[in-house]
Amino acid sequence: MAAEQELSKADALVAEVETGGRNLSGSTKNLIPIICFVWAIYQLYISSPLPAELTVSTGISFFQFIGNLSISRKIHLMFALVLACLAFPLYRGAPTKRIPLYDWVLIALGSLSILYMVVMDSNIANRAGDFAHENIRIDMTVAVIGMVALALSVYRSLGLPLVIVAAILMGYAYIGGGNWGGASFVKGTWHFWMQEEGVFGKPLAVSTQMIFLFVLFGSILEKAGAGGYFIKIAFALLGSFRGGPAKAAVIASALSGLYSGSSIANTVTTGTFTIPLMKRTGLSAEKAGAVEVASSTNGQLTPPVMGAAAFLIAEFTGVEYTTLLKHALIPAIVSYIALIYIVHLEACKLNLQGIPKPKDTIVRTLAQKMIGFLTGFLVLAFLFIAVYYTLGFIKEAYPGISMFSVIVISGIAYLVLAWFASKRPDLETDDPDAPMTVLPKAADTAWTGLYYILPIVILLWCILPTPDRLSPSTAAFFACLAMSFIALTQHIIKGAFRGNMDLASNFRKGLSEWVDGMIAGARNMISIGIATAAAGVIVGAISLTGAHAMVGELVEFLSGGVLIVMLLLVAVMSLILGMGLPTTANYLVVSSLMAPVIVALGAKSGLIVPLVAVHLFVFYFGILADDTPPVGLAAYAAAAISKGDPIKTGVQGFMYDIRTALLPFLFLFNTDLLLINVGPMKALFVFVVATIAMMLFASATQGWFFTRNRMWETVALLAIALTLFRPGLLLDRVSPPFDERPGVEALKLAEAAPDGGTLRVRLVGPDFDDIDENNSTFLELNLGASGDGETRFTQSGLNVLEDDGKVAVDGLTWDSKLKHLDKLFTMGDLDKPLFIEKVLVKRDRMPKEVFYIPALLLLGLIIFLQRRRHREDDPDAEAKAAAA
C-alpha cells in the first residue's frame, strides 16, 4: 500500500510537470482526450501528402490552407493553449475535477486571438510594418490578449521561471537600456505577435513540423508495449552481473531515451520497476534513485530524439538532422558506458551480487560473460550497419521501387517476427515490490518484441543521406503510420498464429492501445508547444535588441577574459537557467542566451569551434539541471519511488553525472569526439579511446579501480584520462599549433591556400559601442575555390583592400556568414579601419597520439599495482568474481 502511495506521488509529479494534473469528471470527462486525439490526427494530416493531393483532386483550397506552415503553426499553438487551460490548473488550489469559469474565458480569448491571425493571415502579411493602418488598434488588442493568454499558459504548464525570463527580455525590448533605445509599444508588440519572428517564429515551426510527430511516435511505441519490452530485455541481458538491476536500469533508460521527450517521465516509467530492485540488491535508496536519475537524464542527450531538442539544434545551427545525430552519438554512448562502469564500481565497493539466471542456463565465467556481452553488442552493431547500408543500397540502386520494397520487406519481417513472438507468452507488467528471484531467459524475452524495431528501421531508411531522402517530418509521419499499424494489428496477428480467432476482442485491445498512444502523445506535447511559443518571444527579443551581448559583457567581466573561467561561468548559468524547465524549453532558453556568449568570447580568446559544438555544450548543462539540487525534478520523482531524500538523491545523481559534465568541455577542445571531419576508421579509434578515457575518469572520481585508489593513483588516472581525451593539450605545450605571420601577408597566403582551404586570422578594429576602443577577435575563414587573394576573401564573406601597408576590411558581402561581426566592430571608417593584424598558419607537427604512449605505460603500472594489492587483500577475489 505504501509503495502504491509513493508511486502515485511520482505519477502526480509527472502529471503536474509534464501533462497536467487535472482529471475531469462528469460531462467533461472525455473532453481532454478527445481534443488531444483530434490534435494528433491534425498533425498527422498536415505532415502527410494529403493536403496537396486533396487540393488537386477536389479543387478546394481549404485543404492546402490548413496544411500551410504559416497557418498550421498557429493552429498548433491554439490546440496547445486550449489544452493547457484544460489540463493544467492555474494555481495549486484550483479545481482538478472540473473546469472553472475563468478557464473557459481564457480558452475563448486565447482561441479568438489566434483565429484572428488565421483568418487575417494574408491581410497582415500584406501590410507588415504599416503601423498607421486603420486596423492597427484591433491588431494590438488581439496581440495583447494573445500574449496574456500565452503568459498564463506558460505559468500554469511550465512554471514561473520561464515567464520571468521572457518578461525581462520583453521589458528590455520596450524600455531599452545600454545601446538599445527601446521599441515603441506598436513596433514591439507587432514583432512579438503579428509576424513570424516572435511567438510564431522558428521554434514553434519546428514544434509543428517535427517535434510533435517524434513525440507521438514514441508515445504509440510506449503504449504498444515497447517500454516494458525494453526493461525486460535489459534485465534479461544484464541482471546476472554484479549490481545487475542497476546496470539494467541504465540500459532500460537509455532505450527509453531513444524516444522519450522527458527525463522526469523516463525516471518514473523505468524507475517504477528498477529502483525497488536496485534497493533489494543492496543499493541505498538515494543511490538507487540517483542511478535512475543519471541514466534518465542522459536519455535526453541520446539520439535520435534528444528530448525533442535535436530538431531545434539542427534548425538553429544549420546542421542537417542526420549529421547532428552523428555528432551527438559518441558522447551519448560513451557517457552511458561510463555510467554502467560506475554502477559496476559501486557494486564492487558494496560487494553486490546479481540476480540468478534460470537453472537450465549454462553457468559461465566472468570472462565468458564479458565476451558474450561484447559479442551481443557487436552483433547488434553489425545488424544496424547491415540494415543501414542495405537500405541505402536499395534506395540508390532502385529509387523507383524503394518505398514499395521497404513496405514489402517490412511487412514480411513483421509477420515472421510476430510468428516467433506468438510462440512465447506476452510480457506482463511485474509488480515492482514482488521479489525477482530468477531472471527471464534473454532469448525468449528478445523474441517477444523484436518487431517493435521495424518502425525505427523505417524511420532510419526515410532519413538516410541519399539524394531522394525524405525530410525528418515526413520520415516521422511514415514511422508513425508503421507504428500505428503494429499497435492495431499485433494482437490480431499473434492471436491468429496461436489459434485465437477472437478478432473483435484482439482488435479492441489494439485499438485501445493506439488511441491511448495518440492521446498521450498529444498530451505530452502541451508543455512543449507552449514552451516553443514562449521561446519564440525570447528569441525574438534577442534578435530585436541583441540582449545576449549584455550577458556576454557580464560573463567577460566576471571571467576576466580567461577562457576556461568563461566556460565554467556559462556552464553554471546554463544549469541555473535550465532548472525546472522541460527539455525543449530548457534548450531554447540556454541556447538563445548562452550560445552566442561562447561564440563571441571564445573567438576573442582564439577558441574557434563549429556552432553545433557550442549548442551541444549549453544543451548538456541545461539538461543536467534535472538532477541538480535544489530544483532537480527528476531527483524528486526518483525519490518519491525510492522513499529516499530528494536532495541527497540529486547530489548523488550529479556526482554520477560529473562524467557527463566533463564531456562538453572535451568536445569543445577536441571536436573529433563529435565526429566532425572524421572518417569511419578514425571514428572507431576515437570511440575506443574516449570510452577508455571516460572509464578511467569514472574510476578516479569514484575512488576505485580494481581496488580502492590511493591518492596518487587517483591523480594519475585523471591525468591519463585527460591525455587520452585531449592529447593535443600536451602537444601544444611542446610545439605551438600555429606560426604567426603579419597581416599584410594575408592576401598572399589566401591565394596560396589549397582549394577549399581555410585561413585563421586575427581582426583588430574600433569597438561597435565605442569607436575610441579597440576590439579583436579570431576568425577561421572558409576560402572556397582557388583564386587571387581578394577573390578568396570575398568568397569567405569579407570584402578587403590594401590600405597604407595593411589589409583592411571594407565590409561584409551581402551573403556573408559573418554577420555577427556587425555587433563586434564598426566598419567602413577608414580613419580607424578594421584590419587583419596577423595570420595564423598551421604548423607541421608530430601526431598528437604520440602522447598516448606514456599515458598507457603509466596506466599499465597502476593496473599492475592495483591487481597485486587486490589479490593480497582478498586471495579468493578472482574466484568470487567468476562465481558472480
mmCIF file with all atom_site columns, N, CA, C and O in Angstrom, residues 204-225:
data_model
loop_
_atom_site.group_PDB
_atom_site.id
_atom_site.type_symbol
_atom_site.label_atom_id
_atom_site.label_alt_id
_atom_site.label_comp_id
_atom_site.label_asym_id
_atom_site.label_entity_id
_atom_site.label_seq_id
_atom_site.pdbx_PDB_ins_code
_atom_site.Cartn_x
_atom_site.Cartn_y
_atom_site.Cartn_z
_atom_site.occupancy
_atom_site.B_iso_or_equiv
_atom_site.pdbx_formal_charge
_atom_site.auth_seq_id
_atom_site.auth_comp_id
_atom_site.auth_asym_id
_atom_site.auth_atom_id
_atom_site.pdbx_PDB_model_num
ATOM 1  N N  . LEU A 1 204 ? 8.401 27.494 -32.793 1.00 0.00 ? 204 LEU A N  1
ATOM 2  C CA . LEU A 1 204 ? 7.061 26.941 -32.927 1.00 0.00 ? 204 LEU A CA 1
ATOM 3  C C  . LEU A 1 204 ? 6.911 26.183 -34.244 1.00 0.00 ? 204 LEU A C  1
ATOM 4  O O  . LEU A 1 204 ? 6.213 25.161 -34.314 1.00 0.00 ? 204 LEU A O  1
ATOM 5  N N  . ALA A 1 205 ? 7.567 26.666 -35.303 1.00 0.00 ? 205 ALA A N  1
ATOM 6  C CA . ALA A 1 205 ? 7.515 25.966 -36.588 1.00 0.00 ? 205 ALA A CA 1
ATOM 7  C C  . ALA A 1 205 ? 8.132 24.579 -36.479 1.00 0.00 ? 205 ALA A C  1
ATOM 8  O O  . ALA A 1 205 ? 7.604 23.602 -37.020 1.00 0.00 ? 205 ALA A O  1
ATOM 9  N N  . VAL A 1 206 ? 9.259 24.474 -35.774 1.00 0.00 ? 206 VAL A N  1
ATOM 10 C CA . VAL A 1 206 ? 9.902 23.173 -35.593 1.00 0.00 ? 206 VAL A CA 1
ATOM 11 C C  . VAL A 1 206 ? 9.024 22.252 -34.754 1.00 0.00 ? 206 VAL A C  1
ATOM 12 O O  . VAL A 1 206 ? 8.908 21.057 -35.030 1.00 0.00 ? 206 VAL A O  1
ATOM 13 N N  . SER A 1 207 ? 8.388 22.801 -33.732 1.00 0.00 ? 207 SER A N  1
ATOM 14 C CA . SER A 1 207 ? 7.466 22.007 -32.921 1.00 0.00 ? 207 SER A CA 1
ATOM 15 C C  . SER A 1 207 ? 6.322 21.469 -33.770 1.00 0.00 ? 207 SER A C  1
ATOM 16 O O  . SER A 1 207 ? 5.921 20.312 -33.659 1.00 0.00 ? 207 SER A O  1
ATOM 17 N N  . THR A 1 208 ? 5.807 22.320 -34.659 1.00 0.00 ? 208 THR A N  1
ATOM 18 C CA . THR A 1 208 ? 4.681 21.930 -35.512 1.00 0.00 ? 208 THR A CA 1
ATOM 19 C C  . THR A 1 208 ? 5.092 20.882 -36.537 1.00 0.00 ? 208 THR A C  1
ATOM 20 O O  . THR A 1 208 ? 4.377 19.895 -36.745 1.00 0.00 ? 208 THR A O  1
ATOM 21 N N  . GLN A 1 209 ? 6.225 21.082 -37.161 1.00 0.00 ? 209 GLN A N  1
ATOM 22 C CA . GLN A 1 209 ? 6.627 20.227 -38.266 1.00 0.00 ? 209 GLN A CA 1
ATOM 23 C C  . GLN A 1 209 ? 7.239 18.902 -37.820 1.00 0.00 ? 209 GLN A C  1
ATOM 24 O O  . GLN A 1 209 ? 6.997 17.868 -38.444 1.00 0.00 ? 209 GLN A O  1
ATOM 25 N N  . MET A 1 210 ? 8.056 18.922 -36.755 1.00 0.00 ? 210 MET A N  1
ATOM 26 C CA . MET A 1 210 ? 8.851 17.738 -36.442 1.00 0.00 ? 210 MET A CA 1
ATOM 27 C C  . MET A 1 210 ? 8.645 17.190 -35.043 1.00 0.00 ? 210 MET A C  1
ATOM 28 O O  . MET A 1 210 ? 8.438 15.994 -34.864 1.00 0.00 ? 210 MET A O  1
ATOM 29 N N  . ILE A 1 211 ? 8.722 18.055 -34.039 1.00 0.00 ? 211 ILE A N  1
ATOM 30 C CA . ILE A 1 211 ? 8.745 17.549 -32.670 1.00 0.00 ? 211 ILE A CA 1
ATOM 31 C C  . ILE A 1 211 ? 7.494 16.747 -32.358 1.00 0.00 ? 211 ILE A C  1
ATOM 32 O O  . ILE A 1 211 ? 7.571 15.667 -31.760 1.00 0.00 ? 211 ILE A O  1
ATOM 33 N N  . PHE A 1 212 ? 6.324 17.257 -32.762 1.00 0.00 ? 212 PHE A N  1
ATOM 34 C CA . PHE A 1 212 ? 5.073 16.575 -32.426 1.00 0.00 ? 212 PHE A CA 1
ATOM 35 C C  . PHE A 1 212 ? 5.103 15.129 -32.908 1.00 0.00 ? 212 PHE A C  1
ATOM 36 O O  . PHE A 1 212 ? 4.757 14.200 -32.157 1.00 0.00 ? 212 PHE A O  1
ATOM 37 N N  . LEU A 1 213 ? 5.494 14.906 -34.159 1.00 0.00 ? 213 LEU A N  1
ATOM 38 C CA . LEU A 1 213 ? 5.427 13.560 -34.721 1.00 0.00 ? 213 LEU A CA 1
ATOM 39 C C  . LEU A 1 213 ? 6.396 12.612 -34.041 1.00 0.00 ? 213 LEU A C  1
ATOM 40 O O  . LEU A 1 213 ? 6.084 11.433 -33.834 1.00 0.00 ? 213 LEU A O  1
ATOM 41 N N  . PHE A 1 214 ? 7.571 13.082 -33.669 1.00 0.00 ? 214 PHE A N  1
ATOM 42 C CA . PHE A 1 214 ? 8.517 12.202 -32.984 1.00 0.00 ? 214 PHE A CA 1
ATOM 43 C C  . PHE A 1 214 ? 8.030 11.867 -31.574 1.00 0.00 ? 214 PHE A C  1
ATOM 44 O O  . PHE A 1 214 ? 8.200 10.744 -31.100 1.00 0.00 ? 214 PHE A O  1
ATOM 45 N N  . VAL A 1 215 ? 7.445 12.842 -30.896 1.00 0.00 ? 215 VAL A N  1
ATOM 46 C CA . VAL A 1 215 ? 6.860 12.569 -29.576 1.00 0.00 ? 215 VAL A CA 1
ATOM 47 C C  . VAL A 1 215 ? 5.688 11.598 -29.715 1.00 0.00 ? 215 VAL A C  1
ATOM 48 O O  . VAL A 1 215 ? 5.530 10.668 -28.919 1.00 0.00 ? 215 VAL A O  1
ATOM 49 N N  . LEU A 1 216 ? 4.868 11.792 -30.739 1.00 0.00 ? 216 LEU A N  1
ATOM 50 C CA . LEU A 1 216 ? 3.741 10.895 -30.979 1.00 0.00 ? 216 LEU A CA 1
ATOM 51 C C  . LEU A 1 216 ? 4.231 9.480  -31.277 1.00 0.00 ? 216 LEU A C  1
ATOM 52 O O  . LEU A 1 216 ? 3.677 8.497  -30.767 1.00 0.00 ? 216 LEU A O  1
ATOM 53 N N  . PHE A 1 217 ? 5.259 9.369  -32.093 1.00 0.00 ? 217 PHE A N  1
ATOM 54 C CA . PHE A 1 217 ? 5.839 8.070  -32.416 1.00 0.00 ? 217 PHE A CA 1
ATOM 55 C C  . PHE A 1 217 ? 6.287 7.350  -31.139 1.00 0.00 ? 217 PHE A C  1
ATOM 56 O O  . PHE A 1 217 ? 5.982 6.175  -30.924 1.00 0.00 ? 217 PHE A O  1
ATOM 57 N N  . GLY A 1 218 ? 7.008 8.051  -30.287 1.00 0.00 ? 218 GLY A N  1
ATOM 58 C CA . GLY A 1 218 ? 7.471 7.450  -29.040 1.00 0.00 ? 218 GLY A CA 1
ATOM 59 C C  . GLY A 1 218 ? 6.330 7.057  -28.127 1.00 0.00 ? 218 GLY A C  1
ATOM 60 O O  . GLY A 1 218 ? 6.385 6.017  -27.452 1.00 0.00 ? 218 GLY A O  1
ATOM 61 N N  . SER A 1 219 ? 5.278 7.852  -28.105 1.00 0.00 ? 219 SER A N  1
ATOM 62 C CA . SER A 1 219 ? 4.138 7.551  -27.237 1.00 0.00 ? 219 SER A CA 1
ATOM 63 C C  . SER A 1 219 ? 3.392 6.300  -27.698 1.00 0.00 ? 219 SER A C  1
ATOM 64 O O  . SER A 1 219 ? 3.033 5.446  -26.884 1.00 0.00 ? 219 SER A O  1
ATOM 65 N N  . ILE A 1 220 ? 3.166 6.176  -28.998 1.00 0.00 ? 220 ILE A N  1
ATOM 66 C CA . ILE A 1 220 ? 2.499 4.974  -29.517 1.00 0.00 ? 220 ILE A CA 1
ATOM 67 C C  . ILE A 1 220 ? 3.374 3.748  -29.274 1.00 0.00 ? 220 ILE A C  1
ATOM 68 O O  . ILE A 1 220 ? 2.884 2.676  -28.888 1.00 0.00 ? 220 ILE A O  1
ATOM 69 N N  . LEU A 1 221 ? 4.682 3.904  -29.478 1.00 0.00 ? 221 LEU A N  1
ATOM 70 C CA . LEU A 1 221 ? 5.626 2.816  -29.223 1.00 0.00 ? 221 LEU A CA 1
ATOM 71 C C  . LEU A 1 221 ? 5.541 2.363  -27.767 1.00 0.00 ? 221 LEU A C  1
ATOM 72 O O  . LEU A 1 221 ? 5.508 1.158  -27.464 1.00 0.00 ? 221 LEU A O  1
ATOM 73 N N  . GLU A 1 222 ? 5.475 3.328  -26.861 1.00 0.00 ? 222 GLU A N  1
ATOM 74 C CA . GLU A 1 222 ? 5.396 3.017  -25.432 1.00 0.00 ? 222 GLU A CA 1
ATOM 75 C C  . GLU A 1 222 ? 4.089 2.317  -25.090 1.00 0.00 ? 222 GLU A C  1
ATOM 76 O O  . GLU A 1 222 ? 4.092 1.277  -24.404 1.00 0.00 ? 222 GLU A O  1
ATOM 77 N N  . LYS A 1 223 ? 2.968 2.854  -25.546 1.00 0.00 ? 223 LYS A N  1
ATOM 78 C CA . LYS A 1 223 ? 1.670 2.274  -25.208 1.00 0.00 ? 223 LYS A CA 1
ATOM 79 C C  . LYS A 1 223 ? 1.469 0.903  -25.837 1.00 0.00 ? 223 LYS A C  1
ATOM 80 O O  . LYS A 1 223 ? 0.717 0.078  -25.310 1.00 0.00 ? 223 LYS A O  1
ATOM 81 N N  . ALA A 1 224 ? 2.139 0.643  -26.966 1.00 0.00 ? 224 ALA A N  1
ATOM 82 C CA . ALA A 1 224 ? 2.019 -0.663 -27.621 1.00 0.00 ? 224 ALA A CA 1
ATOM 83 C C  . ALA A 1 224 ? 2.788 -1.752 -26.880 1.00 0.00 ? 224 ALA A C  1
ATOM 84 O O  . ALA A 1 224 ? 2.641 -2.934 -27.204 1.00 0.00 ? 224 ALA A O  1
ATOM 85 N N  . GLY A 1 225 ? 3.624 -1.364 -25.920 1.00 0.00 ? 225 GLY A N  1
ATOM 86 C CA . GLY A 1 225 ? 4.328 -2.366 -25.123 1.00 0.00 ? 225 GLY A CA 1
ATOM 87 C C  . GLY A 1 225 ? 5.834 -2.326 -25.222 1.00 0.00 ? 225 GLY A C  1
ATOM 88 O O  . GLY A 1 225 ? 6.515 -3.115 -24.566 1.00 0.00 ? 225 GLY A O  1
#
